[in-house]
JSON list of C-alpha atoms in Angstrom, two decimals:
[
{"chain": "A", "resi": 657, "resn": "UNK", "atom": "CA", "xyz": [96.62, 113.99, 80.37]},
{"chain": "A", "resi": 658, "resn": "UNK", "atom": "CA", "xyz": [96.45, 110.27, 80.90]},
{"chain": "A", "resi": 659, "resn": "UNK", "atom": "CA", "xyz": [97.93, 111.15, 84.78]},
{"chain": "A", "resi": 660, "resn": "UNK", "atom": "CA", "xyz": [98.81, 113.23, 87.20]},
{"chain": "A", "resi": 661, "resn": "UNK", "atom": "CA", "xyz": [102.21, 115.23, 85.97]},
{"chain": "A", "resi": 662, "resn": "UNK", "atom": "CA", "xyz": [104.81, 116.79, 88.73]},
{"chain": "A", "resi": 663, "resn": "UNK", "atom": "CA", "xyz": [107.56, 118.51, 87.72]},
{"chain": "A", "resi": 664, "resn": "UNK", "atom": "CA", "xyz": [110.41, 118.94, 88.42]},
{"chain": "A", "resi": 665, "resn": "UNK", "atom": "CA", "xyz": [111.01, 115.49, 89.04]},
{"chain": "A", "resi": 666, "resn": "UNK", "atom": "CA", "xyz": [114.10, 116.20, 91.47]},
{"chain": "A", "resi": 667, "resn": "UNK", "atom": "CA", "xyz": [114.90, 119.72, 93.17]},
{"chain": "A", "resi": 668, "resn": "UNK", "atom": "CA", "xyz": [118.08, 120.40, 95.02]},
{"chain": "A", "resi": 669, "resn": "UNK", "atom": "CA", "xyz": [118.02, 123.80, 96.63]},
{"chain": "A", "resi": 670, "resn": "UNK", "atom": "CA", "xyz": [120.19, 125.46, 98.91]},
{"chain": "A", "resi": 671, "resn": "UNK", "atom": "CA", "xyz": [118.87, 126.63, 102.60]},
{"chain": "A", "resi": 672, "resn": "UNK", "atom": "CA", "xyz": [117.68, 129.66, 102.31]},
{"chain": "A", "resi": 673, "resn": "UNK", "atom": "CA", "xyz": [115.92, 129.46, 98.71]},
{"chain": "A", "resi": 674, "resn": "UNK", "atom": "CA", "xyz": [112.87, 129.55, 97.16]},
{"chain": "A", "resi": 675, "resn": "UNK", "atom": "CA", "xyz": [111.18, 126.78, 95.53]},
{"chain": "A", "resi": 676, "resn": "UNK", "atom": "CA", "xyz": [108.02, 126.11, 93.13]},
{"chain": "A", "resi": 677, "resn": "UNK", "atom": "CA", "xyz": [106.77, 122.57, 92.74]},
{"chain": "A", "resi": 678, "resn": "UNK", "atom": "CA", "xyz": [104.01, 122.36, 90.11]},
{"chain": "A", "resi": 679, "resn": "UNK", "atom": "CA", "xyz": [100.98, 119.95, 89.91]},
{"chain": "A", "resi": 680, "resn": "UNK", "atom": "CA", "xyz": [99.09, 119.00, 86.55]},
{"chain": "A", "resi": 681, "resn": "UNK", "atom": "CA", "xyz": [95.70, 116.90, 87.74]},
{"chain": "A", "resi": 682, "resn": "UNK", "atom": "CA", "xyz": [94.09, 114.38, 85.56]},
{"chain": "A", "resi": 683, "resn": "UNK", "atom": "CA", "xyz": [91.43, 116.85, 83.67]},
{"chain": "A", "resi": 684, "resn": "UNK", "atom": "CA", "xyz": [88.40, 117.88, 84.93]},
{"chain": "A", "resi": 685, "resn": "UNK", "atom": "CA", "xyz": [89.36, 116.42, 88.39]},
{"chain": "A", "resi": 686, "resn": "UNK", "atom": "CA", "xyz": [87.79, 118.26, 91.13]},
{"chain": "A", "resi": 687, "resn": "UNK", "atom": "CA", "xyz": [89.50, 117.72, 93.75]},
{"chain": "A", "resi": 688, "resn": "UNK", "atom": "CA", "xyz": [93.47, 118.26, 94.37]},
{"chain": "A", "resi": 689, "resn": "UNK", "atom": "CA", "xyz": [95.78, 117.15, 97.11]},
{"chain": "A", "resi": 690, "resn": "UNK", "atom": "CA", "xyz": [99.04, 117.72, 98.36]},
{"chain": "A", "resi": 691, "resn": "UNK", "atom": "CA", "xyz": [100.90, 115.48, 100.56]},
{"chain": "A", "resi": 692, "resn": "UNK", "atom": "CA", "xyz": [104.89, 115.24, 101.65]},
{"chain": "A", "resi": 693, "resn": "UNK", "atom": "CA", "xyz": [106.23, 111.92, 102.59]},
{"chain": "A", "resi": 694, "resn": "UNK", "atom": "CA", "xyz": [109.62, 111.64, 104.37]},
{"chain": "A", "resi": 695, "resn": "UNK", "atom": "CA", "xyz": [112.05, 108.82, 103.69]},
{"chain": "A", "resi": 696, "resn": "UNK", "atom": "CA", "xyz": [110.48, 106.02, 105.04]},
{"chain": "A", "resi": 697, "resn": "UNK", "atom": "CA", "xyz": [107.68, 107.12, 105.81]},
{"chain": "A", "resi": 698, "resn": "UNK", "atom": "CA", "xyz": [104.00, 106.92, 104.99]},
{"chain": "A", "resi": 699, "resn": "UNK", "atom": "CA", "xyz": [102.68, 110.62, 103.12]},
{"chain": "A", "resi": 700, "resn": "UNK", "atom": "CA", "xyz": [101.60, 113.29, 105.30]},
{"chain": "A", "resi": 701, "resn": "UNK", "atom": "CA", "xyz": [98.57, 115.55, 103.97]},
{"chain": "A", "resi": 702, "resn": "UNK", "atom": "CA", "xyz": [99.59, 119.25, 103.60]},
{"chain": "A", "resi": 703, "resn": "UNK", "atom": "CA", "xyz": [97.00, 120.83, 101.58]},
{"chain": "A", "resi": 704, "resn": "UNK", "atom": "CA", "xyz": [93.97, 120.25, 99.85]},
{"chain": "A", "resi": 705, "resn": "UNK", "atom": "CA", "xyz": [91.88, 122.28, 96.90]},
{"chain": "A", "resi": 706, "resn": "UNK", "atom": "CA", "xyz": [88.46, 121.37, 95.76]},
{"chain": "A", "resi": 707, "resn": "UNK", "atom": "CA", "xyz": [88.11, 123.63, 92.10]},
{"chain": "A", "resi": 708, "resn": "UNK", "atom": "CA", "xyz": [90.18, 126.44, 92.74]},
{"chain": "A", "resi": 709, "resn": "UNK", "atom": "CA", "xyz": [89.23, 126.62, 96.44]},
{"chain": "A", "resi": 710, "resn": "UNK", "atom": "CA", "xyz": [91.60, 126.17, 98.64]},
{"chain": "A", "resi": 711, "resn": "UNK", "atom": "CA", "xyz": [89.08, 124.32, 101.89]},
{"chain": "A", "resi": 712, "resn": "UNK", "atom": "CA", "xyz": [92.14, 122.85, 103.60]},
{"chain": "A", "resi": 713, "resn": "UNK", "atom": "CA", "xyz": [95.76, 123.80, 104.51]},
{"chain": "A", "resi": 714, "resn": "UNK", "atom": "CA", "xyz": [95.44, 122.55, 108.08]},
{"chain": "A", "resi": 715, "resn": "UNK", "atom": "CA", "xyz": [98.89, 120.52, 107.28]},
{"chain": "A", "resi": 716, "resn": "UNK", "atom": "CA", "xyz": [101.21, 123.19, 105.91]},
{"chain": "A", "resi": 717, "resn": "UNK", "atom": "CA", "xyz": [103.83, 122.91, 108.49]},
{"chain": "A", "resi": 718, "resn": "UNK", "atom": "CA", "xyz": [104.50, 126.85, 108.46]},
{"chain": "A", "resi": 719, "resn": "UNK", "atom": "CA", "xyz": [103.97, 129.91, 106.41]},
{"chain": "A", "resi": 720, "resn": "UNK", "atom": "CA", "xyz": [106.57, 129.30, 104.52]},
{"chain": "A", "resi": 721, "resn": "UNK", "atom": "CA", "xyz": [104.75, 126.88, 102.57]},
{"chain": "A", "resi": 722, "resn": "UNK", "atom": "CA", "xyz": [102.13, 128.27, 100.32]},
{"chain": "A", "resi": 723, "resn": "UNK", "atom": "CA", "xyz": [99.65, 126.70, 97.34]},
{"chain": "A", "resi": 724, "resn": "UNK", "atom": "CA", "xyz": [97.45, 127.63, 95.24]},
{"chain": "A", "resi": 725, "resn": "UNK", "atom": "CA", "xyz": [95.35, 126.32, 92.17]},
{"chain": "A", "resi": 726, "resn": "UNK", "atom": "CA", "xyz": [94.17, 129.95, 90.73]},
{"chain": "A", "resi": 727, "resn": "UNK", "atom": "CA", "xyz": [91.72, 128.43, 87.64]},
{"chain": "A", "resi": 728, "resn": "UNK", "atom": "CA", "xyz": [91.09, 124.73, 89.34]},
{"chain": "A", "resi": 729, "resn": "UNK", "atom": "CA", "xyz": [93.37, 123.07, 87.39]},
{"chain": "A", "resi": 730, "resn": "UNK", "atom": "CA", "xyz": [97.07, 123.53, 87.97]},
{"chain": "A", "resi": 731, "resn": "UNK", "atom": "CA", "xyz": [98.53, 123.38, 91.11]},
{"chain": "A", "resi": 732, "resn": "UNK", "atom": "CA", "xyz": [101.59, 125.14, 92.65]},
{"chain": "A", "resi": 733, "resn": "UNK", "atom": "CA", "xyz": [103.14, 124.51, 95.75]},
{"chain": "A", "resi": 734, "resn": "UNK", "atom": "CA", "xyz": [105.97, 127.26, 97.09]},
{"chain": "A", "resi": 735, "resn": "UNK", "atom": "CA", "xyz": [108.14, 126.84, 99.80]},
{"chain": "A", "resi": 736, "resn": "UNK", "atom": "CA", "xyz": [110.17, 130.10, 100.79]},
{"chain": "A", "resi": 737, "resn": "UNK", "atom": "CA", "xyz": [113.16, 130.87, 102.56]},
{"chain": "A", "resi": 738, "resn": "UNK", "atom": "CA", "xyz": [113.63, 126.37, 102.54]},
{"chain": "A", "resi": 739, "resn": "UNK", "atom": "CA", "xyz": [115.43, 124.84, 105.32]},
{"chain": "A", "resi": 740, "resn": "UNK", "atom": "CA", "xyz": [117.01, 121.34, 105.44]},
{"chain": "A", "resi": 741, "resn": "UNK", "atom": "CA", "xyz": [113.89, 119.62, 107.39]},
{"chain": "A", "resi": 742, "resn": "UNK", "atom": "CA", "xyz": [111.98, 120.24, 104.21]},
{"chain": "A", "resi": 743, "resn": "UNK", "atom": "CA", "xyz": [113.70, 117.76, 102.45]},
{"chain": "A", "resi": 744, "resn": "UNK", "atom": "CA", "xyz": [111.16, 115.10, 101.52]},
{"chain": "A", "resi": 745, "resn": "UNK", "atom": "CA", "xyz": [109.09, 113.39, 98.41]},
{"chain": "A", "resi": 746, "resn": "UNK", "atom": "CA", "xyz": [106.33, 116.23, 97.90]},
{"chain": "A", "resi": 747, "resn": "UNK", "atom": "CA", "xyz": [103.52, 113.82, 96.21]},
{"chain": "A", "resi": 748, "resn": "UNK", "atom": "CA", "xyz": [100.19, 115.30, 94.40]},
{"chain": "A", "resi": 749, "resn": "UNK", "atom": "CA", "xyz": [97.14, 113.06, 94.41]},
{"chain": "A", "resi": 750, "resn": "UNK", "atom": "CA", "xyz": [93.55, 114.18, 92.51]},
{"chain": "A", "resi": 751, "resn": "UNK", "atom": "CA", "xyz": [90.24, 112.59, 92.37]},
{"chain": "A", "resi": 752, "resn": "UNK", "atom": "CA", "xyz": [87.53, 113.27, 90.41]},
{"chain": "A", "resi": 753, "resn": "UNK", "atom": "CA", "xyz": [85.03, 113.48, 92.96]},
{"chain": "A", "resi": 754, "resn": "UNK", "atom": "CA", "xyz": [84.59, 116.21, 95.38]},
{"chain": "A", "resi": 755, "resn": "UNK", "atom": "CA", "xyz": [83.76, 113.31, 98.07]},
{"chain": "A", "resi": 756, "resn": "UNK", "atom": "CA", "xyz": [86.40, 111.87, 99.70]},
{"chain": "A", "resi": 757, "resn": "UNK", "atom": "CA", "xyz": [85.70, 108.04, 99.83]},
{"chain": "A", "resi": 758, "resn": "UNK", "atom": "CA", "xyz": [86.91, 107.91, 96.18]},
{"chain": "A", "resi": 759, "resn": "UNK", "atom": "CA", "xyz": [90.69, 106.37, 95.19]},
{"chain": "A", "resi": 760, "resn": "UNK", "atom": "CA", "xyz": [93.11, 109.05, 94.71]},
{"chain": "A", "resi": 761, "resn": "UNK", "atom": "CA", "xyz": [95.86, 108.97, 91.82]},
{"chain": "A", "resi": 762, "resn": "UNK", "atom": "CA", "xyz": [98.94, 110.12, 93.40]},
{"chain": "A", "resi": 763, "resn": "UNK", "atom": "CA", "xyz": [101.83, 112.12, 90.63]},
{"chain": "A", "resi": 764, "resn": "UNK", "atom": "CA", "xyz": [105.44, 110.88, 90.91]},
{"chain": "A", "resi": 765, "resn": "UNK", "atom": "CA", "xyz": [106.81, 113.45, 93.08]},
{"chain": "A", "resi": 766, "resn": "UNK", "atom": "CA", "xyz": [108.76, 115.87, 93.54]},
{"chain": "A", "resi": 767, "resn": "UNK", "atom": "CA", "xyz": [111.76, 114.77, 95.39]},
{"chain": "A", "resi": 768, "resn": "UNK", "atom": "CA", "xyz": [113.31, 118.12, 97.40]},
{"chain": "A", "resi": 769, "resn": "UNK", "atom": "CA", "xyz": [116.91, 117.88, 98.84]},
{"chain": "A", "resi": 770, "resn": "UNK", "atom": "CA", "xyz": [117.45, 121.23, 100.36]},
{"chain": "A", "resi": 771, "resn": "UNK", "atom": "CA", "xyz": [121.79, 121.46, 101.04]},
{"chain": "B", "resi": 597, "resn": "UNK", "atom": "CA", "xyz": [93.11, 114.19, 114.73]},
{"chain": "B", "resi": 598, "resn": "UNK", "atom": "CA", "xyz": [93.03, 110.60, 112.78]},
{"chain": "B", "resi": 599, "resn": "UNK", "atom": "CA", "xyz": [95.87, 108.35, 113.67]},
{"chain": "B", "resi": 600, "resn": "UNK", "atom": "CA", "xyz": [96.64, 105.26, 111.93]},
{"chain": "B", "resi": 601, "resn": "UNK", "atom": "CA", "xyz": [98.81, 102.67, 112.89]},
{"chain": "B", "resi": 602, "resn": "UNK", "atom": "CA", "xyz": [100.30, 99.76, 110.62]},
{"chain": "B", "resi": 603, "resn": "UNK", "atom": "CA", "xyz": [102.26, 96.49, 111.64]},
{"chain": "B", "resi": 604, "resn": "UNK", "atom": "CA", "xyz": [104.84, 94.96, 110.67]},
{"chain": "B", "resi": 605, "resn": "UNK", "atom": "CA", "xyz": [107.30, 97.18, 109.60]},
{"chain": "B", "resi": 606, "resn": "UNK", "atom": "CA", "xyz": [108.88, 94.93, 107.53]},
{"chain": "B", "resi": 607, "resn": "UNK", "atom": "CA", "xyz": [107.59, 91.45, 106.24]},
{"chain": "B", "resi": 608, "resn": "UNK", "atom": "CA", "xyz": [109.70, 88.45, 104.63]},
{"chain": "B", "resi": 609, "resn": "UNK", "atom": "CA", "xyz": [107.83, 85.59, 102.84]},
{"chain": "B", "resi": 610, "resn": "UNK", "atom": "CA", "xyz": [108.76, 82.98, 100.50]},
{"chain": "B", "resi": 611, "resn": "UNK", "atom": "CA", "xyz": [106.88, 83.27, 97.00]},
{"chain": "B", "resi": 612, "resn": "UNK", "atom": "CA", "xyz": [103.70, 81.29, 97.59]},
{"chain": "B", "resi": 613, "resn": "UNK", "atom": "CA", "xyz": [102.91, 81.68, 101.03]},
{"chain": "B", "resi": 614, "resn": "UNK", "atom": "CA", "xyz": [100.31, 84.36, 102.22]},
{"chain": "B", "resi": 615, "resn": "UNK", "atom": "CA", "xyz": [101.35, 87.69, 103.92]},
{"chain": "B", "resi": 616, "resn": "UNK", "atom": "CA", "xyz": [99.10, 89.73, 106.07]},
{"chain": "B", "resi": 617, "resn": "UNK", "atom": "CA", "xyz": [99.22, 93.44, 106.84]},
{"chain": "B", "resi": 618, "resn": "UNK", "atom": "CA", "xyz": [97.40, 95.10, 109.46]},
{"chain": "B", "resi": 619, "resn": "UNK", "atom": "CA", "xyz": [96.04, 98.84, 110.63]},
{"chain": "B", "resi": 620, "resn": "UNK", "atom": "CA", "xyz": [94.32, 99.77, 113.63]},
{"chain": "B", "resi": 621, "resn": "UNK", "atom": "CA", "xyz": [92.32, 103.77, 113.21]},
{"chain": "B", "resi": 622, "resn": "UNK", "atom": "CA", "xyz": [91.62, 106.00, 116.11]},
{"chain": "B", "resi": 623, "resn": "UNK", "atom": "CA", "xyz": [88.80, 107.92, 114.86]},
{"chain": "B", "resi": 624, "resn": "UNK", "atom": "CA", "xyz": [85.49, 106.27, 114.44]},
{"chain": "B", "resi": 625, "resn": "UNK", "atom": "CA", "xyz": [84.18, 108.01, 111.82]},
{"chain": "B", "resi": 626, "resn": "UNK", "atom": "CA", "xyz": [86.13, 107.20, 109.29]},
{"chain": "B", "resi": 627, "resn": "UNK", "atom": "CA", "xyz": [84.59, 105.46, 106.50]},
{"chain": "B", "resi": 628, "resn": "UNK", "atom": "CA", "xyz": [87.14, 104.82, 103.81]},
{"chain": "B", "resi": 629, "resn": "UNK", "atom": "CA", "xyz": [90.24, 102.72, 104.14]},
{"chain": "B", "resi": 630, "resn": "UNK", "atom": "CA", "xyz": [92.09, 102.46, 100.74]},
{"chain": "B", "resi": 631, "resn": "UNK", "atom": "CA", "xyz": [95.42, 100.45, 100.38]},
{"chain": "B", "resi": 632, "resn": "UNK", "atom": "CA", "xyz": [98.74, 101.97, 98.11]},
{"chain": "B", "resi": 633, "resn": "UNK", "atom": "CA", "xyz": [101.48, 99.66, 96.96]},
{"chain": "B", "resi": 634, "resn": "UNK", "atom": "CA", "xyz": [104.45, 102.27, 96.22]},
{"chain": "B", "resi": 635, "resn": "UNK", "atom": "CA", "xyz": [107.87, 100.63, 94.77]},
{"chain": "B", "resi": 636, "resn": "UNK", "atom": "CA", "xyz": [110.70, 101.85, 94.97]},
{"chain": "B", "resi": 637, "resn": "UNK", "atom": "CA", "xyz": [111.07, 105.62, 93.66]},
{"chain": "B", "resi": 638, "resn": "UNK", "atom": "CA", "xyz": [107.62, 105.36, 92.09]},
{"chain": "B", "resi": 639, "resn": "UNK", "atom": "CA", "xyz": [104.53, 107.07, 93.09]},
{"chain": "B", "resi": 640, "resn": "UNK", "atom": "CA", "xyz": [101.77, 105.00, 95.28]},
{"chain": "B", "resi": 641, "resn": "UNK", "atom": "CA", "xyz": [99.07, 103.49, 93.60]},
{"chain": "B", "resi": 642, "resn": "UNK", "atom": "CA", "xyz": [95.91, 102.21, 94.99]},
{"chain": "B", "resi": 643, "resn": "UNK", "atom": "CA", "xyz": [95.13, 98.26, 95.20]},
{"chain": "B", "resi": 644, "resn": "UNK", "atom": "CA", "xyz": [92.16, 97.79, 96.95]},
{"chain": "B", "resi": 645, "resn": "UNK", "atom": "CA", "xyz": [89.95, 100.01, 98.92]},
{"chain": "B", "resi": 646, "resn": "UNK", "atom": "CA", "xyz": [87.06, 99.06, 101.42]},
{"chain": "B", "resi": 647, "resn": "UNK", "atom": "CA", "xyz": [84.07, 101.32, 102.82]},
{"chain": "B", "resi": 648, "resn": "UNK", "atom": "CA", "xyz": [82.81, 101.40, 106.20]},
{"chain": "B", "resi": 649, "resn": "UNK", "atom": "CA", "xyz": [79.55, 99.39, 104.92]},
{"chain": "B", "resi": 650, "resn": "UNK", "atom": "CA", "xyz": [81.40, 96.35, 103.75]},
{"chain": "B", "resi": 651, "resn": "UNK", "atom": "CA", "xyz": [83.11, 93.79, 105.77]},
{"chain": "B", "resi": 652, "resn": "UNK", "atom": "CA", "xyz": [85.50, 91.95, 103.67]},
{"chain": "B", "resi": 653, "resn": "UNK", "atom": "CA", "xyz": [86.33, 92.81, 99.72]},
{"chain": "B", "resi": 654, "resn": "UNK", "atom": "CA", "xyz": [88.43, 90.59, 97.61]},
{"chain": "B", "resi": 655, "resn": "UNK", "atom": "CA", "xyz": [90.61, 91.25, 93.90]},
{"chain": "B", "resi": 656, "resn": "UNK", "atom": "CA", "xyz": [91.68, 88.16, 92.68]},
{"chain": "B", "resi": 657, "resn": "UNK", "atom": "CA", "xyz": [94.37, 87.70, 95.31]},
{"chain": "B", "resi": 658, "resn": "UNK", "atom": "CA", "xyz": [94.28, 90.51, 97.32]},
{"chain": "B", "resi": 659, "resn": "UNK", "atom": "CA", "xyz": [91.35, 91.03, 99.96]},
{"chain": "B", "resi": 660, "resn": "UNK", "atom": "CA", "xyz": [90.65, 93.04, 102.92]},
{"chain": "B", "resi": 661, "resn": "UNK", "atom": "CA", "xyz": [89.02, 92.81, 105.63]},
{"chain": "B", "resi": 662, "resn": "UNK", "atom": "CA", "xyz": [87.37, 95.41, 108.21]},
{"chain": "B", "resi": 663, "resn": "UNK", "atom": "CA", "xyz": [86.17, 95.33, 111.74]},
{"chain": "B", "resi": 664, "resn": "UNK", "atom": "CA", "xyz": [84.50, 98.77, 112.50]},
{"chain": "B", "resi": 665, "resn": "UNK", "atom": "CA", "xyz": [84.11, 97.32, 116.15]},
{"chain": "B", "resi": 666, "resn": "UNK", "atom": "CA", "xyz": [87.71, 96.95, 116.88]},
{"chain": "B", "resi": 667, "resn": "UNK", "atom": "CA", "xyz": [88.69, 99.87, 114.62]},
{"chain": "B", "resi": 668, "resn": "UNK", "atom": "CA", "xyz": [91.21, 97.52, 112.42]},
{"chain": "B", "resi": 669, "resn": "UNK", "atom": "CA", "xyz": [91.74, 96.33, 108.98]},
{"chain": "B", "resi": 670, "resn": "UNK", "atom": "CA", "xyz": [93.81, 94.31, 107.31]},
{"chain": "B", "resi": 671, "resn": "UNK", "atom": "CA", "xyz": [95.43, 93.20, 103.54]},
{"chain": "B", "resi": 672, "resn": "UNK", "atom": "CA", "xyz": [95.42, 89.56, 102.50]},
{"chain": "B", "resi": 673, "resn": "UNK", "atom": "CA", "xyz": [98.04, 88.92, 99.82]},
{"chain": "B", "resi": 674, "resn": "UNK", "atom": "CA", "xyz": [97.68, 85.15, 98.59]},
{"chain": "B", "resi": 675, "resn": "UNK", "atom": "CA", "xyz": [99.98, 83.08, 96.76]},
{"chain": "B", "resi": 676, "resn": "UNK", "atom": "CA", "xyz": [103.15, 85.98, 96.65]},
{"chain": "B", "resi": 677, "resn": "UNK", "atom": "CA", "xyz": [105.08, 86.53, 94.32]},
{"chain": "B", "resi": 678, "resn": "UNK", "atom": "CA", "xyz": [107.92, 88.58, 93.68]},
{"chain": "B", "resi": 679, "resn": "UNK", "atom": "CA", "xyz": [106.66, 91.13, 91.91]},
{"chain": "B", "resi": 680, "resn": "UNK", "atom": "CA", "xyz": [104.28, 92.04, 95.26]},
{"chain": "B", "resi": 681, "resn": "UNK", "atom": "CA", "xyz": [107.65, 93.43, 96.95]},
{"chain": "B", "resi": 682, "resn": "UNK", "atom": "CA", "xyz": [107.04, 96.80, 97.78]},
{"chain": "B", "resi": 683, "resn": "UNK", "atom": "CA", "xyz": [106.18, 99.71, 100.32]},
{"chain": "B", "resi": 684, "resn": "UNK", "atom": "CA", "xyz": [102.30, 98.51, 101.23]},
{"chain": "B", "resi": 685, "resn": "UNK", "atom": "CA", "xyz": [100.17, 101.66, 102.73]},
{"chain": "B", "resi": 686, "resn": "UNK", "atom": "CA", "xyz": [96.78, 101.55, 104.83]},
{"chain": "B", "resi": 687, "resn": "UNK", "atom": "CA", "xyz": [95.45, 104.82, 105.21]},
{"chain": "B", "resi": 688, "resn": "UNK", "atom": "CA", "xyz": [91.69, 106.03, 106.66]},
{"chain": "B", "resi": 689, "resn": "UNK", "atom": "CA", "xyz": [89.29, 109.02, 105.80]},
{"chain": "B", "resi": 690, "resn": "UNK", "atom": "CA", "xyz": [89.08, 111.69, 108.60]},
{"chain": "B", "resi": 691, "resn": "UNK", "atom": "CA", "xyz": [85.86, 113.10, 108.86]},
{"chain": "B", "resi": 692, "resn": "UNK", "atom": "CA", "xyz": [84.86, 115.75, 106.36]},
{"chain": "B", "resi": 693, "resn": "UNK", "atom": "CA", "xyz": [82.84, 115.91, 103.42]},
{"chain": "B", "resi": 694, "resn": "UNK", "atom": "CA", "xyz": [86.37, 115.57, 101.30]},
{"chain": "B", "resi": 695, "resn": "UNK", "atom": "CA", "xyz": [88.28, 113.49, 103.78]},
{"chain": "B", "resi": 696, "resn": "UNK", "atom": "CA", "xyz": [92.09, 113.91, 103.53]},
{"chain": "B", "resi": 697, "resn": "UNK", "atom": "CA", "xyz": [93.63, 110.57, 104.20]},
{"chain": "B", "resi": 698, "resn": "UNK", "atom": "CA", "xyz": [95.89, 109.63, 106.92]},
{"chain": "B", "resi": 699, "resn": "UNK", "atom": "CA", "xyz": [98.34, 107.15, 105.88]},
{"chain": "B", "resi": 700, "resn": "UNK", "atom": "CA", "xyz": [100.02, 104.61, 107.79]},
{"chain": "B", "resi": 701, "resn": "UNK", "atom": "CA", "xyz": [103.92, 104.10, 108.20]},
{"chain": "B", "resi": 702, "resn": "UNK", "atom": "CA", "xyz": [104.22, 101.28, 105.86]},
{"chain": "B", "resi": 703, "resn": "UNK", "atom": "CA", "xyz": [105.09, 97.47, 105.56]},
{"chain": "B", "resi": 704, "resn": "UNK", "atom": "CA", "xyz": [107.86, 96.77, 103.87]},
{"chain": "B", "resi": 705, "resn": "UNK", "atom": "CA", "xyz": [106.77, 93.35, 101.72]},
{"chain": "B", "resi": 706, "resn": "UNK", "atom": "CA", "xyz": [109.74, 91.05, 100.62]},
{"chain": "B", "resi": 707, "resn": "UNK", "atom": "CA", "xyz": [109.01, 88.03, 98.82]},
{"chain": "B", "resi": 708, "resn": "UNK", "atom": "CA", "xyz": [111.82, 85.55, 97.70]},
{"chain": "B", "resi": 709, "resn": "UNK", "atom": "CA", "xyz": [111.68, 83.30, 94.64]}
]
């Protein structure tokens, strides 16, 4: 596609629930980021694939928050069991290089309101 | 870790006058600082973007500027106009052959007609 595709576009969950927020990179990018940003705040990385390997997850927060990218295109990120603090813009960025002094082009979001 | 910090917080300016944003990095071997202008609800999008081998880079009327010394750099917005308001991000390249980006906390830009 002509960018990076999120969906959905808003999520309102309950505490307690399980959510899956889905990433669709620019083709044939390599590389594939996930970051969350807060309200008013700057984004925060969480998780980062080059392909379908996953070389960074240093920034999940816990293990409730999983990702994956099984055929290096698609991305999914799951939150289980979601709790209130995980409320927050969850933003997918991918670059075609597998370098990382190379622009990103973030997705629109997903903004998650967990009630 | 990397750790990026961004002043001001907020900035007012009346359309034509300059407005200046700066970000001070903590790890020295960073090597790419991009800038994202995000408006409201919408998703960021890069402006400009400077590597550690350049000093100063300019985009019509955007520039930036970096001092590796002093571990800062900083936007240059000429001649504002109200279509520049937004949510202005710095961010910096931690070390790493893929370099994840750590993000300032933003500068909010206003600019009045």
């Amino acid at each position: 596609g002509a960018g990076v595709s999120q969906s959905p576009r808003y999520k309102v969950a309950k505490r307690g629930q399980d959510v899956a927020l889905r990433c669709d990179p620019i083709s044939g990018h390599v590389s594939l980021f996930w970051y969350q940003q807060a309200l008013g705040q700057g984004p925060e990385f969480l998780t980062y694939f080059q392909n379908e390997a996953q070389l960074d997850k240093s920034g999940l927060p816990s293990d409730r928050f999983f990702a994956e990218r099984p055929e290096g295109s698609v991305s999914t990120l799951k939150i289980q069991r979601t709790q209130q603090e995980d409320s927050a813009v969850y933003l997918c960025a991918s670059s075609p290089s597998g370098r990382g002094d190379y622009g990103y082009t973030f997705g629109s979001g997903t903004r998650l309101t967990v009630v | 870790g990397e750790n990026v910090e961004q002043h001001p917080s907020t900035l007012s300016v009346q359309e034509g006058d300059s407005a200046v944003i700066k970000c001070t990095y903590s790890d020295s071997a960073s090597n790419y600082f991009p800038w994202y202008k995000q408006e409201l609800g919408k998703r960021p999008q890069l402006i400009i973007d400077i590597r550690s081998n350049v000093g100063e880079k300019k985009d019509q009327r955007i520039a930036v500027t970096l001092n590796k010394t002093a571990k800062h750099f900083s936007l240059h917005i000429t001649e504002t106009q109200p279509e520049d308001s937004a949510v202005y991000f710095c961010a910096a390249s931690i070390k790493g052959g893929y370099s994840t980006l750590t993000f300032g906390k933003g500068t909010m830009l206003l600019v009045s007609p």
